[in-house]
XYZ file of C-alpha atoms in Angstrom:
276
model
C -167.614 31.881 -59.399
C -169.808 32.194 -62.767
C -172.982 33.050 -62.593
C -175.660 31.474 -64.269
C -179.020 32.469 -65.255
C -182.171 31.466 -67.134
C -183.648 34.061 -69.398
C -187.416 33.342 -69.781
C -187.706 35.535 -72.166
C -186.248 33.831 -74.574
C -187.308 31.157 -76.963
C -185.221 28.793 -80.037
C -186.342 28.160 -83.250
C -184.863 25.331 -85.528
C -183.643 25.904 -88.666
C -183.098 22.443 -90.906
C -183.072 21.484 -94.209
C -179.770 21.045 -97.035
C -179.958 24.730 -97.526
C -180.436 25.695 -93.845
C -177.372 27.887 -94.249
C -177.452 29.523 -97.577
C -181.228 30.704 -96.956
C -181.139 32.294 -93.982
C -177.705 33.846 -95.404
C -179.337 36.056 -97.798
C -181.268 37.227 -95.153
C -179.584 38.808 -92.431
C -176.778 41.108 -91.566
C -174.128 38.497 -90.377
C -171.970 35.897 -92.111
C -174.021 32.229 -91.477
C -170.875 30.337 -92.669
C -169.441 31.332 -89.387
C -171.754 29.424 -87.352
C -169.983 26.325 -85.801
C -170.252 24.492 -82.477
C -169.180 26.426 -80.026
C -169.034 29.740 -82.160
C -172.230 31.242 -82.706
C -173.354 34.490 -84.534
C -175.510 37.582 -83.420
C -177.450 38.714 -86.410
C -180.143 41.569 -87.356
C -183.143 40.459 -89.722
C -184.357 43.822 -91.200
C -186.971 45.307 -93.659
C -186.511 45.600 -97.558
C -185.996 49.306 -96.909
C -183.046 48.240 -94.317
C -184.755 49.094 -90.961
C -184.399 46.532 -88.025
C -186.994 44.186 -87.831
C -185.320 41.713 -85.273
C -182.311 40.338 -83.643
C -181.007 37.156 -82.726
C -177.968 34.618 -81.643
C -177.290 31.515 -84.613
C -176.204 28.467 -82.917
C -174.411 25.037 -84.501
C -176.796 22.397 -83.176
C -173.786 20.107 -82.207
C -175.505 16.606 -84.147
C -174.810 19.025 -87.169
C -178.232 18.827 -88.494
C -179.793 22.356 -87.904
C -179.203 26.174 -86.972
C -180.660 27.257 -83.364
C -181.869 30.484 -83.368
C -181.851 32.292 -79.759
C -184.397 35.443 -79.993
C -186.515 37.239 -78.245
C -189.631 34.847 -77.208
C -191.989 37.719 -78.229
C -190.958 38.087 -81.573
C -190.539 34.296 -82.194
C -194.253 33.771 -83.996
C -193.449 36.763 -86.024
C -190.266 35.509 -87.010
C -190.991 32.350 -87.894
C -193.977 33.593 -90.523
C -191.939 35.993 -92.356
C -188.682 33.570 -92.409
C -191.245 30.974 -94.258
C -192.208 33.646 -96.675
C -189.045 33.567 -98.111
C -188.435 29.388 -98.289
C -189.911 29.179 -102.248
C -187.583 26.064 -103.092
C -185.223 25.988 -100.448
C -184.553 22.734 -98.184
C -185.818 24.429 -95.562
C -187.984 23.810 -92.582
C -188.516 25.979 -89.676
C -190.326 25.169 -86.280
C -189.947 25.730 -82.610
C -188.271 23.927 -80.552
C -188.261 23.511 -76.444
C -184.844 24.675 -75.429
C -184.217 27.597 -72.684
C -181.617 30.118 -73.012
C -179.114 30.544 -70.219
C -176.673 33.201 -69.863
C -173.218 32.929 -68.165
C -170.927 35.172 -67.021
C -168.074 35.681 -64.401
C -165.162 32.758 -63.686
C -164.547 29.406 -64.123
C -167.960 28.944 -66.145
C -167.325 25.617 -68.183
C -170.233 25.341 -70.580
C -172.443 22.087 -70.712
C -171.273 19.741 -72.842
C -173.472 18.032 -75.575
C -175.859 21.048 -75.487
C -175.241 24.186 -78.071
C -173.037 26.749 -76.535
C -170.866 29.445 -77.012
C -169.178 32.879 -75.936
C -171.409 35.760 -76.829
C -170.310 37.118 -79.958
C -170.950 40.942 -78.959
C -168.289 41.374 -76.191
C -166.250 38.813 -73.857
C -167.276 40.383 -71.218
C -171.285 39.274 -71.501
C -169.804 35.656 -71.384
C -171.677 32.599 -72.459
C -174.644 32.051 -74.022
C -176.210 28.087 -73.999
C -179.462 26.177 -74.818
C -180.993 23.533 -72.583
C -183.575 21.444 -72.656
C -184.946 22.341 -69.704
C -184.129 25.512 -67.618
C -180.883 24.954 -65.543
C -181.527 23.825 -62.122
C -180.403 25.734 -58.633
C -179.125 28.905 -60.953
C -177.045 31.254 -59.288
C -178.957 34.287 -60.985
C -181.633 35.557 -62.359
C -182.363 37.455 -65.733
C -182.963 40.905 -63.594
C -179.074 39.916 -63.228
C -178.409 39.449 -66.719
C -180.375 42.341 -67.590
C -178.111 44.870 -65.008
C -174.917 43.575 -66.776
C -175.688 43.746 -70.472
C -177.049 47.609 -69.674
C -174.176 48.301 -67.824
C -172.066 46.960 -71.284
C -174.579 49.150 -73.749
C -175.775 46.108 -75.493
C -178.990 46.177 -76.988
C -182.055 43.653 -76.161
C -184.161 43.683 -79.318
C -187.747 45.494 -79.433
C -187.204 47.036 -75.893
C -184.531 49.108 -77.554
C -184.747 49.554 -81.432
C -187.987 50.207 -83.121
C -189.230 48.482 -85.491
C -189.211 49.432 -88.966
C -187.497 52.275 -87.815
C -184.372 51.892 -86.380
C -180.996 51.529 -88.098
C -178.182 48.839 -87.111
C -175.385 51.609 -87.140
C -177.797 53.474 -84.505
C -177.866 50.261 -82.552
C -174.336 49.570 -83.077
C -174.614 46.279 -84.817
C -171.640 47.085 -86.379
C -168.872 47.634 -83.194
C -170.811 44.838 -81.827
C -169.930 42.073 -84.346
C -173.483 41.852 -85.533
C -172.602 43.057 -89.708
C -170.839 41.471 -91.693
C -169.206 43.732 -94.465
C -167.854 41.325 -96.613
C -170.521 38.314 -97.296
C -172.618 39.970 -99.678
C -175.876 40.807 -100.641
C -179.043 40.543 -98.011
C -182.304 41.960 -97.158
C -181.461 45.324 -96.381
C -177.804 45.604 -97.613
C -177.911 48.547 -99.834
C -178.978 50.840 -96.590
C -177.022 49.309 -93.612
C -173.920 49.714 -96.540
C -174.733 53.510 -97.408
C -175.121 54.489 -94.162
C -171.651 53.193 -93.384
C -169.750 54.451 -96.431
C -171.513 58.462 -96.223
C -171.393 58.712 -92.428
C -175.596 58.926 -92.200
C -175.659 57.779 -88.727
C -176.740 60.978 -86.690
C -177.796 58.972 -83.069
C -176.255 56.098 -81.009
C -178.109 53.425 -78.691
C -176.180 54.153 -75.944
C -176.328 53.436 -71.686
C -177.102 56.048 -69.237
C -177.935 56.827 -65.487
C -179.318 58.761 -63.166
C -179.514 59.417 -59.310
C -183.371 58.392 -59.988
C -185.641 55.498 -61.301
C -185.613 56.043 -65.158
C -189.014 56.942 -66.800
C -190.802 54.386 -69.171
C -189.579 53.967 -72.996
C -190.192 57.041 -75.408
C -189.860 59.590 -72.756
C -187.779 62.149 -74.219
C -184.286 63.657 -72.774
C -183.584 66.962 -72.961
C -180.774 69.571 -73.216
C -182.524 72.706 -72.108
C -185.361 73.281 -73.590
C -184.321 70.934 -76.885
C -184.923 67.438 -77.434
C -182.005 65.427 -77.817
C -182.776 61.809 -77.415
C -185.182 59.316 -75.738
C -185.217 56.441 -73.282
C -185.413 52.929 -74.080
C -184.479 49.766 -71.459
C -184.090 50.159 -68.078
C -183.859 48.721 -64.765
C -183.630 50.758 -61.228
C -181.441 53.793 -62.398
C -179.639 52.202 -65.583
C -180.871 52.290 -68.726
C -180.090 52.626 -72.212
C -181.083 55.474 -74.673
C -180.721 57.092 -78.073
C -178.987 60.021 -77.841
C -177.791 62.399 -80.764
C -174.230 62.097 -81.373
C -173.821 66.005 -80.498
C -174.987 65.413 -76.575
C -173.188 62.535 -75.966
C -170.682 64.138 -73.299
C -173.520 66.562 -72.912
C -173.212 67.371 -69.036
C -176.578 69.048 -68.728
C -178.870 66.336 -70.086
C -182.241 65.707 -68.201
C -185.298 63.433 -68.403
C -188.383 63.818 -66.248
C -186.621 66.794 -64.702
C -183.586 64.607 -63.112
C -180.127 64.820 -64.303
C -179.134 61.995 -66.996
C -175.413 61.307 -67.451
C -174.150 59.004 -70.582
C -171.858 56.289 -69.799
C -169.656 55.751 -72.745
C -168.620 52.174 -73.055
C -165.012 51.509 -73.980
C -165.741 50.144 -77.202
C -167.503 52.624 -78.245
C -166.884 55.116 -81.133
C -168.484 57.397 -83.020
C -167.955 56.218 -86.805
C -166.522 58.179 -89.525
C -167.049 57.918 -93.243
C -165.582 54.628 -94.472
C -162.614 55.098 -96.863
């Protein structure tokens, strides 16, 4: 059976306008042309100096009229303003709309029709993403439910695990995660999410971990010995997902809050190499 869940923390802006496509192209890491109905895009908005600034999922509104984007509700105010910034000309307007995120995974999910939905671009196994107008009723999950299986896949959930301003998309990996887009040209940020790929820059991964105790809040640092090594970012109960220098990722004496830490490589993981 699939389960289903509403994730509250989510919100959906819209995205209209002639040019609804080509501006918001030019300003994030992922190829907009590849937004369709039921195909939609996950996508990093980042600073002029290439640093991530946000995240979110691009949906086809299925009348064809607009791009639905899925982020975190948090950050939606923020990302609204400094979308607008960059309008000038463009046939663009952007306001909020009322829909609620659902996530889906499991069997036999069939997604609902008439409303925007899609597999989640980042891995099959996170199944569906869709937008309602109204939270789903009689869900057979919650988002603590959600939030165990994307940490237990290593994917990343915006400001609770990059930094703004600060942290990279290849440190994240936006880039095994079919969130870049190497061949659509230039964007906000290009020149450093590109040079860190083609000189090998990226020192530390994003990466899940355990331990046989409740993880410690965000920013605590892990340790190998005596030396730093990494830090904590999500969690929930005793999973969690940290940043970890690419050196002590099958480190086996890793600790935090003097407990043992263990890194759980996912299978599509792997550490990058200079481009050729």
């Amino acid at each position: 059976m699939a389960r289903i869940a509403h994730l509250p923390d989510r919100a959906v802006l819209s995205i209209s306008g002639a040019d609804r496509v080509s501006f918001l192209q030019g300003l994030v890491s992922n190829d907009m042309t590849a937004v369709a109905p039921g195909h939609a895009v996950w996508t990093a908005f980042l600073s002029a100096q290439g640093k991530w600034l946000a995240d979110f999922f691009v949906f086809a509104d299925p009348e064809g009229v607009r791009l639905l984007v899925d982020c975190d509700a948090d950050q939606a105010d923020m990302l609204r303003q400094r979308l607008s910034r960059y309008r000038l000309r463009a046939d663009v307007e952007i306001s909020e709309t009322g829909y609620a995120v659902h996530a889906a995974w499991g069997e036999d999910f069939t997604a609902p029709e008439g409303y925007p939905a899609a597999p989640d671009p980042r891995l099959p196994q996170a199944g569906w993403r869709f937008l309602m107008g109204h939270p789903v009723a009689s869900p057979s999950a919650d988002d603590a439910d959600y939030d165990h299986l994307r940490l237990s896949l290593g994917l990343p959930d915006g400001a609770r695990d990059c930094e703004s301003g600060k942290t990279l998309l290849l440190e994240a990996n936006f880039d095994q995660l079919n969130g870049i887009s190497w061949t659509k040209g230039c964007y906000m940020g290009q020149e450093l999410t590109a040079r860190t790929r083609y000189r090998g820059l990226v020192r530390r991964h994003l990466l899940p971990v355990t331990s046989h105790h409740e993880l410690p809040a965000p920013g605590t640092l892990i340790l190998s010995g005596t030396a730093t090594v990494g830090e904590m970012r999500s969690s929930r109960d005793k999973v969690g997902m940290a940043m970890i220098r690419n050196e002590h990722i099958n480190d086996t004496n890793l600790t935090i809050g003097g407990h043992a830490l263990r890194v759980h490589v996912p299978r599509w993981f792997t550490l990058p190499t200079k481009a050729e």
